mmCIF file of C-alpha atoms in Angstrom:
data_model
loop_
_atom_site.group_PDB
_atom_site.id
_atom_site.type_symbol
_atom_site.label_atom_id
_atom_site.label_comp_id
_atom_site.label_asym_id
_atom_site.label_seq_id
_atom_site.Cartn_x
_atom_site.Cartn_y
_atom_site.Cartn_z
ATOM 1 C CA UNK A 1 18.921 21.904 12.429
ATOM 2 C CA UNK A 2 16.748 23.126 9.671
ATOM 3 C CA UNK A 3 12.995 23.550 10.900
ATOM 4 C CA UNK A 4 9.648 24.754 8.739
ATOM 5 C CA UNK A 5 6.222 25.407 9.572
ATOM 6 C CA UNK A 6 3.377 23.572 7.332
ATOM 7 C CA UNK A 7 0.166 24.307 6.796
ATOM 8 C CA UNK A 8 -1.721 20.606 6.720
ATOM 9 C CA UNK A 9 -5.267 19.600 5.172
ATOM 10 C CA UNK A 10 -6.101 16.574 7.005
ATOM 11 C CA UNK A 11 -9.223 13.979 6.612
ATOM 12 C CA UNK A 12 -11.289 13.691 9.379
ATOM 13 C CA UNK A 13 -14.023 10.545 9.875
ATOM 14 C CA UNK A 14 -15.188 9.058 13.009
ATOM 15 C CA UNK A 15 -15.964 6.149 11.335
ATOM 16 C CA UNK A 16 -17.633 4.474 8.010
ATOM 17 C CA UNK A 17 -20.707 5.513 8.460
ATOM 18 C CA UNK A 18 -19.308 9.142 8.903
ATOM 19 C CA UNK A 19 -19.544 11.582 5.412
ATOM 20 C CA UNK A 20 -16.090 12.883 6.677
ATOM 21 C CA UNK A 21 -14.015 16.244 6.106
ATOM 22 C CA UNK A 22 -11.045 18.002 5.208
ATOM 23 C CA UNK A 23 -9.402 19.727 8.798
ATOM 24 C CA UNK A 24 -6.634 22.707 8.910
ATOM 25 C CA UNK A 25 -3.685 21.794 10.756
ATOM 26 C CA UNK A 26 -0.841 23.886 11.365
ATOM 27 C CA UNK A 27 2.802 21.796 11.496
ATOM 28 C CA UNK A 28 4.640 24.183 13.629
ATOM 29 C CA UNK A 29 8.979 24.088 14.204
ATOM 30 C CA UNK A 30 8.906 20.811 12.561
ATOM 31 C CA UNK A 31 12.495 19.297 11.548
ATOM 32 C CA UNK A 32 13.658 18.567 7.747
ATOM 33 C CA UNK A 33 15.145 15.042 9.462
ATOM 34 C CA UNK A 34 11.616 14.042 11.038
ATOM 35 C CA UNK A 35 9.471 11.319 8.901
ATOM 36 C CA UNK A 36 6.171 12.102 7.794
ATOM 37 C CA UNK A 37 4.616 9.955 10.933
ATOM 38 C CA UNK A 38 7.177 11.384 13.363
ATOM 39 C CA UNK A 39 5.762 14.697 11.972
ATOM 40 C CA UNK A 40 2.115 13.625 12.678
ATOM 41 C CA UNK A 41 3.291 12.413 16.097
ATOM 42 C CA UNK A 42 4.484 15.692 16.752
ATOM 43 C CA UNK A 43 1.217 17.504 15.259
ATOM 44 C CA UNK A 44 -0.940 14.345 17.225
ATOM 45 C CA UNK A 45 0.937 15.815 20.752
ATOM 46 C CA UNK A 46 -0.291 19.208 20.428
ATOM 47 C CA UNK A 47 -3.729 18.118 19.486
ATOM 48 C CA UNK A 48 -3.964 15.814 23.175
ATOM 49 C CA UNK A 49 -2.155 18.511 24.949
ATOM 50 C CA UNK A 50 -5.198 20.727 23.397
ATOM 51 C CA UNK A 51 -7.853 18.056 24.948
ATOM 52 C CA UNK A 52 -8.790 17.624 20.879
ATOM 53 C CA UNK A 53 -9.245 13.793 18.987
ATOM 54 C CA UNK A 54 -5.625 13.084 18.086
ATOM 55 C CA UNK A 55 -5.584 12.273 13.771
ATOM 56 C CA UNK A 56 -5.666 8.447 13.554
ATOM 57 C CA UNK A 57 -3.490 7.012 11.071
ATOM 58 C CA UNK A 58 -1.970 3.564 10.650
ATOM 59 C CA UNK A 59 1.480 2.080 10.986
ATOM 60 C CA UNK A 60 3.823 -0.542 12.632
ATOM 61 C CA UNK A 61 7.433 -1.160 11.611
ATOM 62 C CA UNK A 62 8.188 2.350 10.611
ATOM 63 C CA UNK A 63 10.812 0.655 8.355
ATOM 64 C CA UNK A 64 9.674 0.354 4.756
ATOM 65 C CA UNK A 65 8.105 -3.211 4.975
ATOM 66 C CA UNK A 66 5.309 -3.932 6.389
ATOM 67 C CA UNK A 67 2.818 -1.092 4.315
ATOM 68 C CA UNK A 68 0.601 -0.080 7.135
ATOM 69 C CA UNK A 69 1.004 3.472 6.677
ATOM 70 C CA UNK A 70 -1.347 4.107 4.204
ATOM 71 C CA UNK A 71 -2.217 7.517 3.375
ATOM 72 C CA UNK A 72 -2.239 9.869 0.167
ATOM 73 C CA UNK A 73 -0.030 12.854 0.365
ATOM 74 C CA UNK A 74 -0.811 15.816 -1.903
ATOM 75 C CA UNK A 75 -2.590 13.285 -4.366
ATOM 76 C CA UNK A 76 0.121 10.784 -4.132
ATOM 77 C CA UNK A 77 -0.168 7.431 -2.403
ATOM 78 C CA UNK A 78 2.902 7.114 0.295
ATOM 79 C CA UNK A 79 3.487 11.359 -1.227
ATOM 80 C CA UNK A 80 6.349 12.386 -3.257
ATOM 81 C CA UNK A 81 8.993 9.944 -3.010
ATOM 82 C CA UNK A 82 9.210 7.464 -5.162
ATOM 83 C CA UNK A 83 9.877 4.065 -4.366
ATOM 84 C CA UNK A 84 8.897 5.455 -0.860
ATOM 85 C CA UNK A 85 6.336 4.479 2.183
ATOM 86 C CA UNK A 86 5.078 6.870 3.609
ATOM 87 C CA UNK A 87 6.668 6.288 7.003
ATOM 88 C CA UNK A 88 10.180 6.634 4.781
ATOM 89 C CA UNK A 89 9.292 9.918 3.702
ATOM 90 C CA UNK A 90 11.367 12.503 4.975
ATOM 91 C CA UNK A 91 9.898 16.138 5.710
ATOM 92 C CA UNK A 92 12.709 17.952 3.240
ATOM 93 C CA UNK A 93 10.867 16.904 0.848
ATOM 94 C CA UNK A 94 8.623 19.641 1.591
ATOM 95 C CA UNK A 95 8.923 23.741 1.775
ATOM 96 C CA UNK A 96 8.696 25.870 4.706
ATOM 97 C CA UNK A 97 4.963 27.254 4.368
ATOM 98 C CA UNK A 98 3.775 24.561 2.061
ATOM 99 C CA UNK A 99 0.115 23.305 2.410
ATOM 100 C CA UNK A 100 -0.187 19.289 2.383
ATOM 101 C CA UNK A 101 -3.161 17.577 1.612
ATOM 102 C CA UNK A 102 -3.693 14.403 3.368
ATOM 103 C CA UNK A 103 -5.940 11.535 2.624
ATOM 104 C CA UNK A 104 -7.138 7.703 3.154
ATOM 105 C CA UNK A 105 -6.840 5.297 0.283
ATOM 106 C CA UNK A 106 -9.706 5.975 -1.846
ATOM 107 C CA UNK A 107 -11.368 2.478 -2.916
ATOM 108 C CA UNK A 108 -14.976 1.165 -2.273
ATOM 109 C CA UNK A 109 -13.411 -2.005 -1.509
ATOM 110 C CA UNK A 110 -11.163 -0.392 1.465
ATOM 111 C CA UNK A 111 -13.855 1.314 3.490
ATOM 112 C CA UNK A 112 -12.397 3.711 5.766
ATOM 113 C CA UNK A 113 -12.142 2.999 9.156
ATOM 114 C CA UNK A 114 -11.540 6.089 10.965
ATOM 115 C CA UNK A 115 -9.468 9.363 9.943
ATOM 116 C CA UNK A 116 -6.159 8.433 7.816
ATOM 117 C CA UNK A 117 -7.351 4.039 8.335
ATOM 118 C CA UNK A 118 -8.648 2.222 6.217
ATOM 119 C CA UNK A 119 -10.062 -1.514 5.989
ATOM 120 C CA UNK A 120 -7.331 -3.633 4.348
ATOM 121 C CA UNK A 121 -8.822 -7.053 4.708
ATOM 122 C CA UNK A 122 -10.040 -7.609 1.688
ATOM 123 C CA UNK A 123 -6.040 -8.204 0.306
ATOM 124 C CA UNK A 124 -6.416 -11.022 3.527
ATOM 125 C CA UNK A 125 -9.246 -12.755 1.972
ATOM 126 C CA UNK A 126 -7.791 -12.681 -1.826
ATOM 127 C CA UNK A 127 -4.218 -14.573 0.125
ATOM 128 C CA UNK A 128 -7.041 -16.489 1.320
ATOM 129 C CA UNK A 129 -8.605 -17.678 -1.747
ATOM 130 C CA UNK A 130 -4.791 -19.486 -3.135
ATOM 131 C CA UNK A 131 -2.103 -17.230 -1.918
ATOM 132 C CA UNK A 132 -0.127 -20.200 -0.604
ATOM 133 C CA UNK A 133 1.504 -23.695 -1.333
ATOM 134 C CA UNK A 134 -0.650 -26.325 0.665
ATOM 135 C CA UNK A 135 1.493 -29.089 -0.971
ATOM 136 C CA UNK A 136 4.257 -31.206 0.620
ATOM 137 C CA UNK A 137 7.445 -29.586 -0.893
ATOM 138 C CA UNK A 138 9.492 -30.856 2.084
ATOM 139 C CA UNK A 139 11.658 -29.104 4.516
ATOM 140 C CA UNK A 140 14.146 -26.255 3.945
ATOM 141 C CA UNK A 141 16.726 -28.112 2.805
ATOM 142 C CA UNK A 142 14.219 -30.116 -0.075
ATOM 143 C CA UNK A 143 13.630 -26.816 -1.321
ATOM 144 C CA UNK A 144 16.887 -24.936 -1.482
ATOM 145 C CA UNK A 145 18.567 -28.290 -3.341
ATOM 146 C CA UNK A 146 15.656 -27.768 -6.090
ATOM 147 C CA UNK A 147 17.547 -26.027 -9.109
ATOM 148 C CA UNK A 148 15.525 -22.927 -10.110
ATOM 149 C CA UNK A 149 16.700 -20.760 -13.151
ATOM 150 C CA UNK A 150 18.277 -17.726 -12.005
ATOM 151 C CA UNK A 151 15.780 -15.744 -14.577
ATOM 152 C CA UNK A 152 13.025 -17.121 -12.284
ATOM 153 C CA UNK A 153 14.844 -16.671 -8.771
ATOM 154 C CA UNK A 154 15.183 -13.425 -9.686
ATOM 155 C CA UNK A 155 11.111 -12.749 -11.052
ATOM 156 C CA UNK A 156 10.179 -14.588 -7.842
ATOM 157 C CA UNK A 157 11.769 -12.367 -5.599
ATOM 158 C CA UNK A 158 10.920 -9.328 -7.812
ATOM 159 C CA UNK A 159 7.613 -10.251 -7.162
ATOM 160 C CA UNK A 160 7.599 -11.304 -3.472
ATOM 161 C CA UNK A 161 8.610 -7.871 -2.645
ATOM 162 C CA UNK A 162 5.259 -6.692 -2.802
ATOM 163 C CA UNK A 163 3.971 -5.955 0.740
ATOM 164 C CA UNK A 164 0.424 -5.528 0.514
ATOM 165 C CA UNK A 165 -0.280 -2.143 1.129
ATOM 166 C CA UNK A 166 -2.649 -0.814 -1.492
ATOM 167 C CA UNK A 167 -0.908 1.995 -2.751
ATOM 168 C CA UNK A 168 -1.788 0.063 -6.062
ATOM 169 C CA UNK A 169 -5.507 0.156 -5.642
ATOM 170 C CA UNK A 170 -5.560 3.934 -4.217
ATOM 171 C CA UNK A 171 -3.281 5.265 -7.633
ATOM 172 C CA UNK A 172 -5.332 3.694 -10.355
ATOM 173 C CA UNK A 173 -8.831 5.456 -11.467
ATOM 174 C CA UNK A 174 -10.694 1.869 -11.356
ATOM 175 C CA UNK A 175 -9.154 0.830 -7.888
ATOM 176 C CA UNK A 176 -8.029 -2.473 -9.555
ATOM 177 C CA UNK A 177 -5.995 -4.841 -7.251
ATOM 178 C CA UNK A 178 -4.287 -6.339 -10.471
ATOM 179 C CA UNK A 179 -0.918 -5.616 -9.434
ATOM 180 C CA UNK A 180 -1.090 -6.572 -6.101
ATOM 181 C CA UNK A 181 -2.585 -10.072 -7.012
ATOM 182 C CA UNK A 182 -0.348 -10.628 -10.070
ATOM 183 C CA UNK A 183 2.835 -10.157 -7.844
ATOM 184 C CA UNK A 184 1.463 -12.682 -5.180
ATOM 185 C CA UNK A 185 0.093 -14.968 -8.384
ATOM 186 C CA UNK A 186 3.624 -14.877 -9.701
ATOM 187 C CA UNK A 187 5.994 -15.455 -7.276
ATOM 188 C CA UNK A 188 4.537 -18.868 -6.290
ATOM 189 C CA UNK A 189 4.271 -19.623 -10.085
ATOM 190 C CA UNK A 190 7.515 -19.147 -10.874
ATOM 191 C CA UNK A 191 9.021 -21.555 -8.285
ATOM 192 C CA UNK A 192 8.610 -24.798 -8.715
ATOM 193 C CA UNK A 193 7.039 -25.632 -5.528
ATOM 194 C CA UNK A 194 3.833 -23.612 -6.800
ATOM 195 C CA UNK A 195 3.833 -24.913 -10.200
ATOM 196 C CA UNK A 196 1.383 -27.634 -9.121
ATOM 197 C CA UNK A 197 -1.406 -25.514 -8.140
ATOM 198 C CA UNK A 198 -0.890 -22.433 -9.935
ATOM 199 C CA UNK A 199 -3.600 -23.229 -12.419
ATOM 200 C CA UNK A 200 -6.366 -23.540 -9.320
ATOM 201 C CA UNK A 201 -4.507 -20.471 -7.731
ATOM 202 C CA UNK A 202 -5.047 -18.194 -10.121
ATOM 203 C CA UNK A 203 -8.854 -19.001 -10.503
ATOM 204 C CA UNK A 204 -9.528 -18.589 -7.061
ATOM 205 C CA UNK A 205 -7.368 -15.396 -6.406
ATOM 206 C CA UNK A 206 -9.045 -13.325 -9.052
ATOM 207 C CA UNK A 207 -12.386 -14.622 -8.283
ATOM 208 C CA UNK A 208 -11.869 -13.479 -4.645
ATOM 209 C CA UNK A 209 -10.579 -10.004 -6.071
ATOM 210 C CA UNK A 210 -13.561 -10.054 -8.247
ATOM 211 C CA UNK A 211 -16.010 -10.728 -5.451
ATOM 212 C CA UNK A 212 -14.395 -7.842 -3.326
ATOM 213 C CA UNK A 213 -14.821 -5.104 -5.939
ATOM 214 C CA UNK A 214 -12.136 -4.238 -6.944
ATOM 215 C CA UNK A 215 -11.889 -2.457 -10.505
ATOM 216 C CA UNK A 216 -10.425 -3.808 -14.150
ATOM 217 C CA UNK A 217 -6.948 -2.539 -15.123
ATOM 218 C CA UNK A 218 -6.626 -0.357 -17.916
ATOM 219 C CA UNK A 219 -3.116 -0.535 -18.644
ATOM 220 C CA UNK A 220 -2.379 3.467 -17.152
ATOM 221 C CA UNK A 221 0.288 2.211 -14.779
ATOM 222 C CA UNK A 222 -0.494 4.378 -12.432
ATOM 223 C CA UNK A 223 0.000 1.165 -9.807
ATOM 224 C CA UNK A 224 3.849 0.941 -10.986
ATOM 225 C CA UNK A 225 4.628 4.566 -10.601
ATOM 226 C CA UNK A 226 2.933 4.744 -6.863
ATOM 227 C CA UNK A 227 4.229 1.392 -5.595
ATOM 228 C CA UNK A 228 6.816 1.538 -2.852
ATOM 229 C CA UNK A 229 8.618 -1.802 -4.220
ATOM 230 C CA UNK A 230 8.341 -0.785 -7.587
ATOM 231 C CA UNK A 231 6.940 -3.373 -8.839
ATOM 232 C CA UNK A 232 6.495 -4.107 -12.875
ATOM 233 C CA UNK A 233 3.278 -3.669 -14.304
ATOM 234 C CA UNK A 234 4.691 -7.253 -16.632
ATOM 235 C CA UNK A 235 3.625 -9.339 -13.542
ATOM 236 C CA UNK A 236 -0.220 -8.448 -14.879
ATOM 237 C CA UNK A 237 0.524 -9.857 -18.028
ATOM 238 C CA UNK A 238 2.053 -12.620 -16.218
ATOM 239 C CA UNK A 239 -1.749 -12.833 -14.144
ATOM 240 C CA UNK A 240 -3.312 -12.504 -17.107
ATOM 241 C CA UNK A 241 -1.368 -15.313 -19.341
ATOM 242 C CA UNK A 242 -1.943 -17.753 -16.327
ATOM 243 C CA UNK A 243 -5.650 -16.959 -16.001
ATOM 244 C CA UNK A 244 -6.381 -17.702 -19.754
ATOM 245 C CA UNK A 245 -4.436 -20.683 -19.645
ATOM 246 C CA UNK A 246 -6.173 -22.098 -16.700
#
């Protein structure tokens, strides 16, 4: 088993209110096979063995879905990879003796928390707003015996992929949330069981994005190349076709 020794630049912050800093780490014997996390577990061991603050950094299912583990790697939101979480990544990515530069998400609207965490809520408020269907549209059954164009299935669950983490807002220079909120915009719109409200939905989800600070979009696509679902930069058009016509 291949192992390599890494030389890591990590952020340090106690909290918000904290200016914060850039720490040397050394990554010592660690395996090509180990994720970026289990590699910051291992790091995270020697610091407690040490009596040191372990680095604080978020996750949960380890497994490519849920987007908790937010962090940029080397300037990259989720690293290297793409189409990648972080918690994916795999440490042959990297070279033996390579320095990696780890950060938070860098957006006024996700205030960091502590260390590698940041304050997501703000996506939670935006769902909020109109990210749902608070019509009657029946059971299960009532909505699988709707017909839906595959065309539209297939946007809809393009766009449902999207799991919230942010990598979106922490790529693009204005910290827009555009992408994000056009993916959850659209894949209610295009079914027909959010076709009744989408009008109202729209309105309220950018106003909520609005109100939480987030930046404009300039068309750079820097969201599309850093998300881990990939998804299209045409769902803002999509956002921005229903706003207008609402």
């Amino acid at each position: 088993m291949d192992t390599m020794n890494l030389h890591l630049k990590v952020w340090r912050q106690k909290d918000k209110n904290d200016k914060g800093r850039m720490v040397s780490y050394e990554a010592k014997n660690v395996s090509e096979h180990m994720s970026f996390l289990e590699m910051l577990d291992v790091v995270n061991d020697d610091l407690i063995k040490k009596g040191d603050e372990p680095i604080a950094f978020d996750h949960d299912c380890r497994e490519g879905i849920c987007g908790a583990c937010s962090m940029v790697i080397n300037g990259v939101p989720h690293g290297p990879e793409k189409g990648t979480t972080t918690c994916q990544l795999h440490m042959r990515k990297f070279k033996d003796g390579e320095t990696i530069y780890i950060e938070p998400w860098r957006a006024k609207a996700f205030p960091v928390a502590k260390d590698l965490i940041v304050d997501r809520s703000a996506f939670d408020r935006i769902i909020q707003a109109g990210g749902y269907v608070s019509i009657n549209t029946g059971g299960a059954p009532d909505g699988n015996a709707l017909p839906i164009p595959k065309v539209n299935a297939d946007l809809a669950m393009d766009a449902a992929t999207c799991i919230g983490c942010g990598a979106c807002v922490a790529a693009c220079k204005n910290a827009s949330a555009m992408l994000f909120v056009s993916a959850k915009v659209s894949h209610l719109a295009l079914l027909p069981q959010g076709v009744v409200e989408k009008k109202e939905r729209v309105r309220k989800m950018v106003r909520a994005m609005d109100k939480e600070g987030f930046g404009n979009c300039t068309n750079q696509y820097e969201c599309e190349a850093a998300c881990p679902k990939e998804i299209s930069v045409n769902f803002i058009t999509r956002l921005n076709r229903e706003y207008i016509s609402s």
